[in-house]
Amino acid sequence: MAAIEKRSRKDLQEMDKSHHLHPFTDHKALHAQRSRIISRAEGVYIYEASGQKILDGMSGLWCVNAGYGQQEIIDAATEQMKELPYYNSFFQCSHPPAIELASLLKELSQPHLNRVFFAGSGSESNDTIIRMVRTYWDLMGQPGRHTIISRHNAYHGSTVAAASLSGMKAMHKQSGLPIPGIVHVDQPYWYGSDQSLSPDEFGLQAARSIEAKIKEVGAEKVAAFIGEPIQGAGGVIVPPATYWPEVQRICDEYGILLISDEVITGFGRLGEWFGADYFSIRPDFMPFAKGVTSGYLPLGGVYVSDRVADVLIDKGGEFFHGYTYSGHPASCAVALANLKLIRREKLVARIRDDIGPYLQKKWLALADHPLVGDTRIVGLMGAFELVKKKSPIERFDEKQRAGVIFRDHLLDAGVCMRAVGDTIICAPPFILSHSEADEMMNATWKALDLTKVDLAR
Ligand SMILES: *Cc1c(COP(=O)(O)O)cnc(C)c1O
């Protein structure tokens, strides 16, 4: 018997309204419109219960990198569930999928990142890192080093600790966050600055706000710095080229642990296996999730450098932390199938050498549209900003909801992207073909024109 009943779209929407609370959702606004019911997907397309076919320009939520319907990933889950659907890795136990995956992950990363701790999500991975960072400094005889520096407008997840690491004002306000010991500095968002500095000068200045914060807090109290190589949820903020080398210098100079949050940038999105590779930094931790399984099952984890792992192992005794689903066998099997597919099909090199540059050319050309103020894209991670006037920059009034108007026109035209305020962001699956990229960009131009008409009213 099927686990999921066949029901009409209308019934589903009614039941959804009555019983289902959604993440990051204003329910009153949702109930005024009803949910979009996504009922199936194939390749780069999702299908609404109404029958509408939509090109998924966001890979779900930055995760379905291999695209939908990949049979070998589905088979890996089925086979593993038959063999061993669950067992834990507490109490001196382990199992083949977790062992195989940890070893494969090691092969894909930098040589000093030899060990992986598994979690169920990106948020849990970042919670794990806070525990590990503080434990590390305790073991190093510096228990005063517990402060972690993050950035405004960062996104590191939504548990209490991960939301604290995040730099989202609205999230902090709702629940009295951040928790103690987490402080925030400037983001490297040149286009959003007054642009009095060149991007390179601005990148250095943004990095040096970390140094200023270290001096303010006291270097002997600062444990770590966390950043997304490119901020994702904050609006695909690509830092100037000077930024990450300077952050690395500062972390080295003060002995501070560097955390590269690779939940979006990990496993190929930028045309390198990791954002840390793209920007040539040497992180002490890399949290990952999303793309590791292409979203087919939930899995997160943390790469732990030798510097930290050796201390935790040699001096730490028991580390009192873990999740029931740390290294879930089916999730690990799915991750293995997914990463092997990405590696075999050379999808990362394809982003660097083929579809990345192909999309980039068309993406940057959006700047010719009268509504588009800034365009930026690295690999298959892009954004553009809707503005009222380009020079000097004049933005639309928030109440005009320019981003939402554009996003809705784009959906009508059969393509899904996200609006972060008036910044439109895009992160399509790695298998995007040239003609699908054309389709995405044609719909974008069309939706921009319609948005212009609406906003002129
Ligand atoms: C999505 C995201 C997270 C949180 O991952 P979840 O699996 O939603 O908990 C953490 N960091 C970054 C950079 C993310 O984009």
Short mmCIF file of C-alpha atoms and ligand atoms in Angstrom, two decimals:
data_model
loop_
_atom_site.label_atom_id
_atom_site.label_comp_id
_atom_site.label_asym_id
_atom_site.label_seq_id
_atom_site.Cartn_x
_atom_site.Cartn_y
_atom_site.Cartn_z
CA MET A 1 0.00 0.00 0.00
CA ALA A 2 1.30 3.43 -0.89
CA ALA A 3 2.48 5.51 2.08
CA ILE A 4 1.29 8.71 0.43
CA GLU A 5 -2.36 8.93 -0.56
CA LYS A 6 -3.34 10.33 -3.96
CA ARG A 7 -5.15 13.57 -3.22
CA SER A 8 -6.27 16.60 -5.15
CA ARG A 9 -4.16 19.75 -5.05
CA LYS A 10 -6.95 21.54 -3.27
CA ASP A 11 -7.21 18.92 -0.52
CA LEU A 12 -3.47 19.02 -0.01
CA GLN A 13 -3.52 22.80 0.30
CA GLU A 14 -6.36 22.60 2.80
CA MET A 15 -4.57 20.00 4.94
CA ASP A 16 -1.33 21.95 4.68
CA LYS A 17 -3.07 25.04 5.98
CA SER A 18 -4.67 23.16 8.88
CA HIS A 19 -1.75 21.11 10.16
CA HIS A 20 1.61 22.09 8.75
CA LEU A 21 3.82 24.84 10.15
CA HIS A 22 6.48 25.82 7.60
CA PRO A 23 10.06 26.99 8.14
CA PHE A 24 10.83 30.73 7.66
CA THR A 25 7.19 31.47 6.80
CA ASP A 26 4.61 34.13 7.60
CA HIS A 27 1.63 31.79 7.91
CA LYS A 28 -1.02 34.45 7.62
CA ALA A 29 0.46 35.53 4.30
CA LEU A 30 0.80 31.90 3.20
CA HIS A 31 -2.79 31.06 4.07
CA ALA A 32 -4.05 34.04 2.08
CA GLN A 33 -2.50 32.45 -1.02
CA ARG A 34 -2.19 28.70 -0.39
CA SER A 35 1.00 26.68 -0.75
CA ARG A 36 2.54 25.72 -4.04
CA ILE A 37 2.49 21.94 -3.98
CA ILE A 38 5.59 20.53 -5.66
CA SER A 39 4.75 16.95 -6.48
CA ARG A 40 7.61 15.60 -8.57
CA ALA A 41 10.88 16.49 -10.27
CA GLU A 42 13.20 15.32 -13.01
CA GLY A 43 16.57 16.65 -14.18
CA VAL A 44 16.58 20.41 -13.53
CA TYR A 45 12.79 20.67 -13.49
CA ILE A 46 10.25 20.59 -10.67
CA TYR A 47 6.55 20.04 -11.34
CA GLU A 48 3.73 21.69 -9.46
CA ALA A 49 0.57 19.74 -8.68
CA SER A 50 -1.20 22.12 -11.09
CA GLY A 51 0.99 20.62 -13.82
CA GLN A 52 3.27 23.66 -14.24
CA LYS A 53 6.86 22.79 -15.16
CA ILE A 54 9.45 25.00 -13.50
CA LEU A 55 13.20 25.15 -14.12
CA ASP A 56 14.71 24.98 -10.64
CA GLY A 57 17.26 27.78 -10.60
CA MET A 58 17.91 27.21 -6.87
CA SER A 59 18.66 23.45 -6.84
CA GLY A 60 15.91 23.08 -4.23
CA LEU A 61 17.57 25.05 -1.46
CA TRP A 62 21.13 25.09 -2.85
CA CYS A 63 21.38 21.34 -2.54
CA VAL A 64 20.15 19.26 -5.50
CA ASN A 65 23.48 19.70 -7.27
CA ALA A 66 23.31 16.43 -9.21
CA GLY A 67 19.76 17.21 -10.37
CA TYR A 68 16.58 15.25 -9.73
CA GLY A 69 15.89 11.62 -10.59
CA GLN A 70 19.47 10.29 -10.53
CA GLN A 71 18.85 6.56 -10.49
CA GLU A 72 22.19 5.55 -8.96
CA ILE A 73 21.57 7.79 -5.94
CA ILE A 74 18.08 6.34 -5.52
CA ASP A 75 19.45 2.79 -5.84
CA ALA A 76 22.14 3.50 -3.24
CA ALA A 77 19.48 4.51 -0.72
CA THR A 78 17.30 1.50 -1.49
CA GLU A 79 20.16 -0.99 -1.27
CA GLN A 80 21.47 0.48 1.97
CA MET A 81 18.02 0.52 3.57
CA LYS A 82 17.66 -3.17 2.76
CA GLU A 83 21.11 -4.01 4.11
CA LEU A 84 21.20 -1.81 7.22
CA PRO A 85 18.71 1.07 7.43
CA TYR A 86 20.08 2.37 10.70
CA TYR A 87 22.73 1.82 13.22
CA ASN A 88 24.54 4.29 15.43
CA SER A 89 28.23 5.03 15.63
CA PHE A 90 28.30 5.50 19.39
CA PHE A 91 29.58 2.78 21.77
CA GLN A 92 32.57 1.73 19.67
CA CYS A 93 30.44 0.82 16.66
CA SER A 94 30.79 1.84 13.05
CA HIS A 95 29.42 0.72 9.70
CA PRO A 96 30.65 0.53 6.10
CA PRO A 97 28.83 3.56 4.60
CA ALA A 98 30.13 6.01 7.22
CA ILE A 99 33.64 4.60 6.96
CA GLU A 100 33.66 4.70 3.16
CA LEU A 101 32.24 8.21 3.08
CA ALA A 102 34.72 9.63 5.61
CA SER A 103 37.53 8.18 3.50
CA LEU A 104 36.15 9.56 0.23
CA LEU A 105 35.61 12.98 1.80
CA LYS A 106 39.24 12.97 2.87
CA GLU A 107 40.31 12.39 -0.75
CA LEU A 108 38.35 15.39 -1.99
CA SER A 109 39.70 17.95 0.47
CA GLN A 110 42.97 19.62 1.40
CA PRO A 111 45.72 17.35 2.82
CA HIS A 112 45.49 18.64 6.41
CA LEU A 113 41.75 17.82 6.61
CA ASN A 114 41.90 14.12 7.38
CA ARG A 115 38.91 13.60 9.64
CA VAL A 116 35.17 14.06 9.49
CA PHE A 117 32.48 14.20 12.21
CA PHE A 118 28.97 13.54 10.91
CA ALA A 119 25.79 15.45 11.76
CA GLY A 120 22.31 15.67 10.27
CA SER A 121 22.35 19.22 8.89
CA GLY A 122 24.40 22.34 8.42
CA SER A 123 23.05 23.85 11.63
CA GLU A 124 24.05 20.80 13.64
CA SER A 125 27.47 20.88 12.00
CA ASN A 126 28.02 24.43 13.19
CA ASP A 127 26.81 23.55 16.69
CA THR A 128 29.38 20.77 16.66
CA ILE A 129 32.10 23.22 15.68
CA ILE A 130 31.34 25.56 18.58
CA ARG A 131 31.73 22.62 20.95
CA MET A 132 34.94 21.45 19.29
CA VAL A 133 36.49 24.92 19.09
CA ARG A 134 35.93 25.61 22.78
CA THR A 135 37.04 22.14 23.81
CA TYR A 136 40.20 22.54 21.73
CA TRP A 137 41.22 25.76 23.48
CA ASP A 138 40.41 24.28 26.90
CA LEU A 139 42.69 21.37 26.09
CA MET A 140 45.36 23.78 24.88
CA GLY A 141 45.34 25.36 28.36
CA GLN A 142 43.61 28.55 27.15
CA PRO A 143 40.09 28.21 28.54
CA GLY A 144 39.54 31.95 28.19
CA ARG A 145 39.50 31.58 24.41
CA HIS A 146 35.81 31.03 23.78
CA THR A 147 34.71 33.95 21.61
CA ILE A 148 33.84 33.26 18.00
CA ILE A 149 33.79 36.06 15.44
CA SER A 150 31.24 35.92 12.65
CA ARG A 151 29.82 38.50 10.26
CA HIS A 152 26.67 40.56 9.91
CA ASN A 153 24.29 39.08 7.35
CA ALA A 154 26.01 35.68 7.53
CA TYR A 155 23.92 32.51 7.47
CA HIS A 156 25.16 29.52 9.42
CA GLY A 157 21.88 27.80 10.28
CA SER A 158 18.91 28.08 12.57
CA THR A 159 19.45 26.15 15.80
CA VAL A 160 20.06 28.43 18.77
CA ALA A 161 23.83 28.23 18.35
CA ALA A 162 23.86 28.35 14.55
CA ALA A 163 21.39 31.24 14.48
CA SER A 164 23.72 33.02 16.89
CA LEU A 165 26.63 32.48 14.51
CA SER A 166 24.40 33.78 11.73
CA GLY A 167 24.29 37.54 11.45
CA MET A 168 20.63 37.95 10.55
CA LYS A 169 19.07 40.78 12.56
CA ALA A 170 15.49 39.49 12.26
CA MET A 171 16.47 36.04 13.57
CA HIS A 172 18.38 37.50 16.52
CA LYS A 173 15.54 39.81 17.44
CA GLN A 174 12.91 37.09 17.65
CA SER A 175 14.60 34.93 20.26
CA GLY A 176 17.07 37.01 22.19
CA LEU A 177 20.15 35.92 20.26
CA PRO A 178 23.07 35.74 19.88
CA ILE A 179 24.11 33.55 22.82
CA PRO A 180 27.12 34.88 24.73
CA GLY A 181 30.56 34.53 23.19
CA ILE A 182 29.60 35.24 19.59
CA VAL A 183 30.33 38.65 18.04
CA HIS A 184 29.85 40.01 14.53
CA VAL A 185 31.91 42.17 12.18
CA ASP A 186 31.41 43.76 8.74
CA GLN A 187 30.59 41.68 5.68
CA PRO A 188 32.69 42.17 2.52
CA TYR A 189 29.81 43.64 0.54
CA TRP A 190 31.36 46.26 -1.71
CA TYR A 191 28.29 47.04 -3.84
CA GLY A 192 26.33 47.74 -0.64
CA SER A 193 28.99 50.15 0.63
CA ASP A 194 29.28 53.82 -0.25
CA GLN A 195 31.82 52.72 -2.90
CA SER A 196 34.30 55.41 -1.91
CA LEU A 197 37.01 52.71 -1.81
CA SER A 198 38.04 50.47 -4.69
CA PRO A 199 36.80 46.87 -4.27
CA ASP A 200 40.32 45.77 -3.35
CA GLU A 201 40.72 48.46 -0.71
CA PHE A 202 37.26 47.69 0.59
CA GLY A 203 38.07 43.96 0.84
CA LEU A 204 41.10 44.73 3.00
CA GLN A 205 39.06 47.08 5.18
CA ALA A 206 36.34 44.46 5.70
CA ALA A 207 38.94 41.84 6.65
CA ARG A 208 40.60 44.27 9.04
CA SER A 209 37.30 44.75 10.88
CA ILE A 210 38.08 41.23 12.16
CA GLU A 211 41.46 42.40 13.43
CA ALA A 212 39.85 45.41 15.11
CA LYS A 213 37.34 43.10 16.80
CA ILE A 214 40.15 40.80 17.98
CA LYS A 215 41.85 43.78 19.61
CA GLU A 216 38.57 44.96 21.13
CA VAL A 217 37.71 41.54 22.62
CA GLY A 218 41.33 40.72 23.46
CA ALA A 219 43.32 38.27 21.35
CA GLU A 220 43.62 35.87 24.30
CA LYS A 221 39.83 35.49 24.29
CA VAL A 222 39.20 34.90 20.58
CA ALA A 223 38.83 31.26 19.58
CA ALA A 224 37.79 31.29 15.94
CA PHE A 225 36.48 33.16 12.93
CA ILE A 226 33.67 31.72 10.80
CA GLY A 227 32.68 32.78 7.29
CA GLU A 228 31.01 31.46 4.18
CA PRO A 229 33.50 31.74 1.29
CA ILE A 230 30.65 33.47 -0.56
CA GLN A 231 27.67 34.46 1.59
CA GLY A 232 24.68 32.56 0.24
CA ALA A 233 21.40 33.33 2.00
CA GLY A 234 22.63 36.87 2.64
CA GLY A 235 22.46 37.54 -1.11
CA VAL A 236 25.39 35.79 -2.83
CA ILE A 237 27.95 38.29 -1.62
CA VAL A 238 31.19 37.71 -3.51
CA PRO A 239 34.07 39.23 -1.54
CA PRO A 240 36.74 41.30 -3.29
CA ALA A 241 39.89 39.30 -4.19
CA THR A 242 41.85 40.90 -1.34
CA TYR A 243 39.47 39.72 1.38
CA TRP A 244 40.20 36.06 2.08
CA PRO A 245 44.03 36.28 1.89
CA GLU A 246 43.87 39.03 4.51
CA VAL A 247 41.49 37.00 6.70
CA GLN A 248 43.94 34.08 6.51
CA ARG A 249 46.82 36.40 7.49
CA ILE A 250 44.87 37.72 10.48
CA CYS A 251 43.87 34.25 11.70
CA ASP A 252 47.49 33.08 11.36
CA GLU A 253 48.89 36.12 13.12
CA TYR A 254 46.61 35.74 16.16
CA GLY A 255 46.54 31.94 16.15
CA ILE A 256 42.77 31.94 15.61
CA LEU A 257 40.99 28.92 14.16
CA LEU A 258 39.50 29.51 10.72
CA ILE A 259 36.12 28.00 9.87
CA SER A 260 35.05 27.95 6.23
CA ASP A 261 31.32 27.25 6.13
CA GLU A 262 31.05 25.14 2.98
CA VAL A 263 27.40 24.16 3.34
CA ILE A 264 26.64 25.82 -0.03
CA THR A 265 30.08 26.15 -1.60
CA GLY A 266 31.21 22.60 -0.80
CA PHE A 267 31.35 19.86 -3.43
CA GLY A 268 31.76 21.88 -6.54
CA ARG A 269 29.39 24.84 -6.77
CA LEU A 270 32.20 27.34 -7.45
CA GLY A 271 34.00 25.12 -9.97
CA GLU A 272 36.40 23.83 -7.29
CA TRP A 273 35.61 21.13 -4.78
CA PHE A 274 35.44 23.68 -1.95
CA GLY A 275 35.22 27.42 -1.51
CA ALA A 276 38.42 27.19 0.52
CA ASP A 277 40.17 25.81 -2.59
CA TYR A 278 38.68 28.54 -4.77
CA PHE A 279 39.95 31.28 -2.44
CA SER A 280 43.19 29.44 -1.48
CA ILE A 281 42.60 29.44 2.26
CA ARG A 282 43.53 26.70 4.76
CA PRO A 283 40.60 26.27 7.15
CA ASP A 284 40.80 24.42 10.47
CA PHE A 285 37.16 23.38 10.10
CA MET A 286 34.82 22.99 7.16
CA PRO A 287 31.15 22.37 7.96
CA PHE A 288 29.20 20.87 5.06
CA ALA A 289 25.65 19.63 4.37
CA LYS A 290 23.26 20.38 1.46
CA GLY A 291 25.22 19.32 -1.65
CA VAL A 292 26.97 16.37 0.01
CA THR A 293 23.88 14.24 -0.72
CA SER A 294 22.40 16.54 -3.40
CA GLY A 295 19.57 16.76 -0.87
CA TYR A 296 18.28 13.22 -1.54
CA LEU A 297 18.61 12.51 2.19
CA PRO A 298 19.68 14.79 5.03
CA LEU A 299 23.32 14.73 6.06
CA GLY A 300 25.78 17.22 7.47
CA GLY A 301 29.26 17.03 8.86
CA VAL A 302 32.45 18.77 9.78
CA TYR A 303 35.93 18.41 8.35
CA VAL A 304 38.35 18.70 11.27
CA SER A 305 41.98 19.63 10.62
CA ASP A 306 44.89 17.66 12.04
CA ARG A 307 45.76 20.66 14.22
CA VAL A 308 42.48 20.27 16.11
CA ALA A 309 41.73 16.56 15.72
CA ASP A 310 45.14 15.50 17.04
CA VAL A 311 44.56 17.47 20.25
CA LEU A 312 40.97 16.26 20.69
CA ILE A 313 42.07 12.65 20.19
CA ASP A 314 45.31 12.74 22.20
CA LYS A 315 44.22 14.83 25.15
CA GLY A 316 40.45 15.09 25.05
CA GLY A 317 39.13 11.84 26.47
CA GLU A 318 35.46 11.44 25.65
CA PHE A 319 33.92 14.23 23.57
CA PHE A 320 30.43 14.52 25.05
CA HIS A 321 28.64 15.31 21.84
CA GLY A 322 26.90 13.49 18.99
CA TYR A 323 23.60 12.91 17.27
CA THR A 324 21.45 9.81 16.95
CA TYR A 325 21.78 10.21 13.20
CA SER A 326 25.50 11.07 13.07
CA GLY A 327 26.66 9.12 10.02
CA HIS A 328 23.23 7.71 9.19
CA PRO A 329 23.92 4.68 6.93
CA ALA A 330 21.38 5.50 4.21
CA SER A 331 22.43 9.16 4.11
CA CYS A 332 26.09 8.16 3.87
CA ALA A 333 25.34 5.69 1.06
CA VAL A 334 23.48 8.43 -0.79
CA ALA A 335 26.37 10.84 -0.29
CA LEU A 336 28.80 8.25 -1.64
CA ALA A 337 26.70 7.67 -4.75
CA ASN A 338 26.24 11.41 -5.25
CA LEU A 339 29.90 12.34 -4.85
CA LYS A 340 31.04 9.44 -7.04
CA LEU A 341 28.61 10.59 -9.73
CA ILE A 342 29.87 14.18 -9.52
CA ARG A 343 33.47 12.98 -9.68
CA ARG A 344 32.95 10.45 -12.49
CA GLU A 345 30.99 12.90 -14.64
CA LYS A 346 33.61 15.59 -13.93
CA LEU A 347 30.83 18.03 -13.03
CA VAL A 348 33.14 20.27 -11.00
CA ALA A 349 35.48 20.81 -13.96
CA ARG A 350 32.38 21.27 -16.13
CA ILE A 351 31.35 24.20 -13.91
CA ARG A 352 34.83 25.68 -14.07
CA ASP A 353 35.40 25.26 -17.82
CA ASP A 354 32.03 24.90 -19.51
CA ILE A 355 28.62 25.69 -18.04
CA GLY A 356 30.06 28.16 -15.50
CA PRO A 357 31.66 30.47 -18.09
CA TYR A 358 28.69 29.95 -20.44
CA LEU A 359 26.20 31.11 -17.82
CA GLN A 360 28.51 33.82 -16.51
CA LYS A 361 28.65 35.60 -19.87
CA LYS A 362 24.86 35.75 -20.07
CA TRP A 363 24.46 36.57 -16.39
CA LEU A 364 26.82 39.54 -16.48
CA ALA A 365 25.02 40.83 -19.60
CA LEU A 366 21.92 41.38 -17.43
CA ALA A 367 23.66 44.59 -16.36
CA ASP A 368 22.43 46.04 -19.68
CA HIS A 369 18.86 45.95 -18.38
CA PRO A 370 17.73 49.30 -16.92
CA LEU A 371 16.62 47.64 -13.64
CA VAL A 372 19.84 45.73 -12.96
CA GLY A 373 22.41 47.52 -10.80
CA ASP A 374 24.95 44.84 -9.97
CA THR A 375 25.62 41.38 -11.37
CA ARG A 376 27.93 38.82 -9.82
CA ILE A 377 28.49 35.12 -10.34
CA VAL A 378 31.10 32.50 -9.45
CA GLY A 379 30.67 29.01 -10.83
CA LEU A 380 26.95 28.29 -10.58
CA MET A 381 26.21 30.77 -7.80
CA GLY A 382 24.96 34.14 -8.96
CA ALA A 383 23.06 37.27 -7.99
CA PHE A 384 21.90 40.55 -9.44
CA GLU A 385 20.38 43.56 -7.72
CA LEU A 386 17.30 45.45 -8.83
CA VAL A 387 17.73 49.20 -8.55
CA LYS A 388 15.66 52.25 -9.40
CA LYS A 389 18.67 54.16 -10.69
CA LYS A 390 22.16 52.87 -11.41
CA SER A 391 24.42 55.85 -10.87
CA PRO A 392 24.35 57.15 -8.27
CA ILE A 393 22.58 54.07 -6.96
CA GLU A 394 19.01 54.62 -5.94
CA ARG A 395 17.11 51.66 -4.51
CA PHE A 396 13.41 50.90 -4.64
CA ASP A 397 11.34 51.56 -1.57
CA GLU A 398 11.05 48.35 0.44
CA LYS A 399 7.26 48.60 0.23
CA GLN A 400 7.42 48.30 -3.55
CA ARG A 401 8.68 44.73 -3.12
CA ALA A 402 10.58 44.84 -6.39
CA GLY A 403 12.33 41.54 -5.69
CA VAL A 404 9.08 39.71 -5.00
CA ILE A 405 7.44 41.17 -8.13
CA PHE A 406 10.34 39.95 -10.24
CA ARG A 407 10.43 36.53 -8.60
CA ASP A 408 6.71 36.01 -9.24
CA HIS A 409 6.98 37.07 -12.89
CA LEU A 410 9.90 34.69 -13.27
CA LEU A 411 7.88 31.83 -11.78
CA ASP A 412 5.07 32.57 -14.21
CA ALA A 413 7.67 32.35 -16.95
CA GLY A 414 8.64 28.89 -15.66
CA VAL A 415 11.84 29.55 -13.70
CA CYS A 416 12.46 29.55 -9.95
CA MET A 417 14.99 31.87 -8.31
CA ARG A 418 14.95 33.51 -4.88
CA ALA A 419 14.56 37.14 -3.86
CA VAL A 420 16.58 38.39 -0.87
CA GLY A 421 15.09 41.86 -0.66
CA ASP A 422 15.81 43.26 -4.13
CA THR A 423 18.72 40.90 -4.70
CA ILE A 424 17.83 37.98 -6.96
CA ILE A 425 19.88 34.86 -6.36
CA CYS A 426 20.40 31.76 -8.42
CA ALA A 427 22.17 28.42 -7.96
CA PRO A 428 21.09 25.89 -10.59
CA PRO A 429 21.95 22.17 -10.60
CA PHE A 430 25.39 21.19 -11.94
CA ILE A 431 23.79 19.28 -14.82
CA LEU A 432 22.24 22.44 -16.31
CA SER A 433 22.62 22.21 -20.11
CA HIS A 434 23.41 25.12 -22.39
CA SER A 435 19.86 25.19 -23.71
CA GLU A 436 18.45 25.10 -20.17
CA ALA A 437 20.74 28.02 -19.27
CA ASP A 438 19.36 29.87 -22.31
CA GLU A 439 15.83 29.10 -21.18
CA MET A 440 16.64 30.43 -17.70
CA MET A 441 18.11 33.64 -19.05
CA ASN A 442 15.35 34.29 -21.60
CA ALA A 443 12.78 34.00 -18.82
CA THR A 444 14.87 36.35 -16.70
CA TRP A 445 14.88 39.07 -19.38
CA LYS A 446 11.18 38.66 -19.90
CA ALA A 447 10.44 38.88 -16.17
CA LEU A 448 12.70 41.95 -15.86
CA ASP A 449 10.71 43.75 -18.55
CA LEU A 450 7.40 42.89 -16.87
CA THR A 451 8.79 43.99 -13.51
CA LYS A 452 9.85 47.31 -15.01
CA VAL A 453 6.32 47.91 -16.28
CA ASP A 454 4.83 47.06 -12.88
CA LEU A 455 7.23 49.29 -10.96
CA ALA A 456 6.64 52.23 -13.30
CA ARG A 457 2.93 52.19 -12.37
C1 LIG B 1 21.86 26.25 4.74
C2 LIG B 1 23.08 26.67 5.45
C3 LIG B 1 23.36 26.24 6.74
C4 LIG B 1 22.36 25.46 7.56
O1 LIG B 1 22.13 24.20 7.05
P1 LIG B 1 20.80 23.40 7.51
O2 LIG B 1 21.01 22.05 6.88
O3 LIG B 1 19.63 24.15 6.96
O4 LIG B 1 20.79 23.35 8.97
C5 LIG B 1 24.57 26.56 7.30
N1 LIG B 1 25.47 27.30 6.63
C6 LIG B 1 25.23 27.75 5.38
C7 LIG B 1 26.28 28.53 4.68
C8 LIG B 1 24.02 27.47 4.76
O5 LIG B 1 23.76 27.95 3.55
#
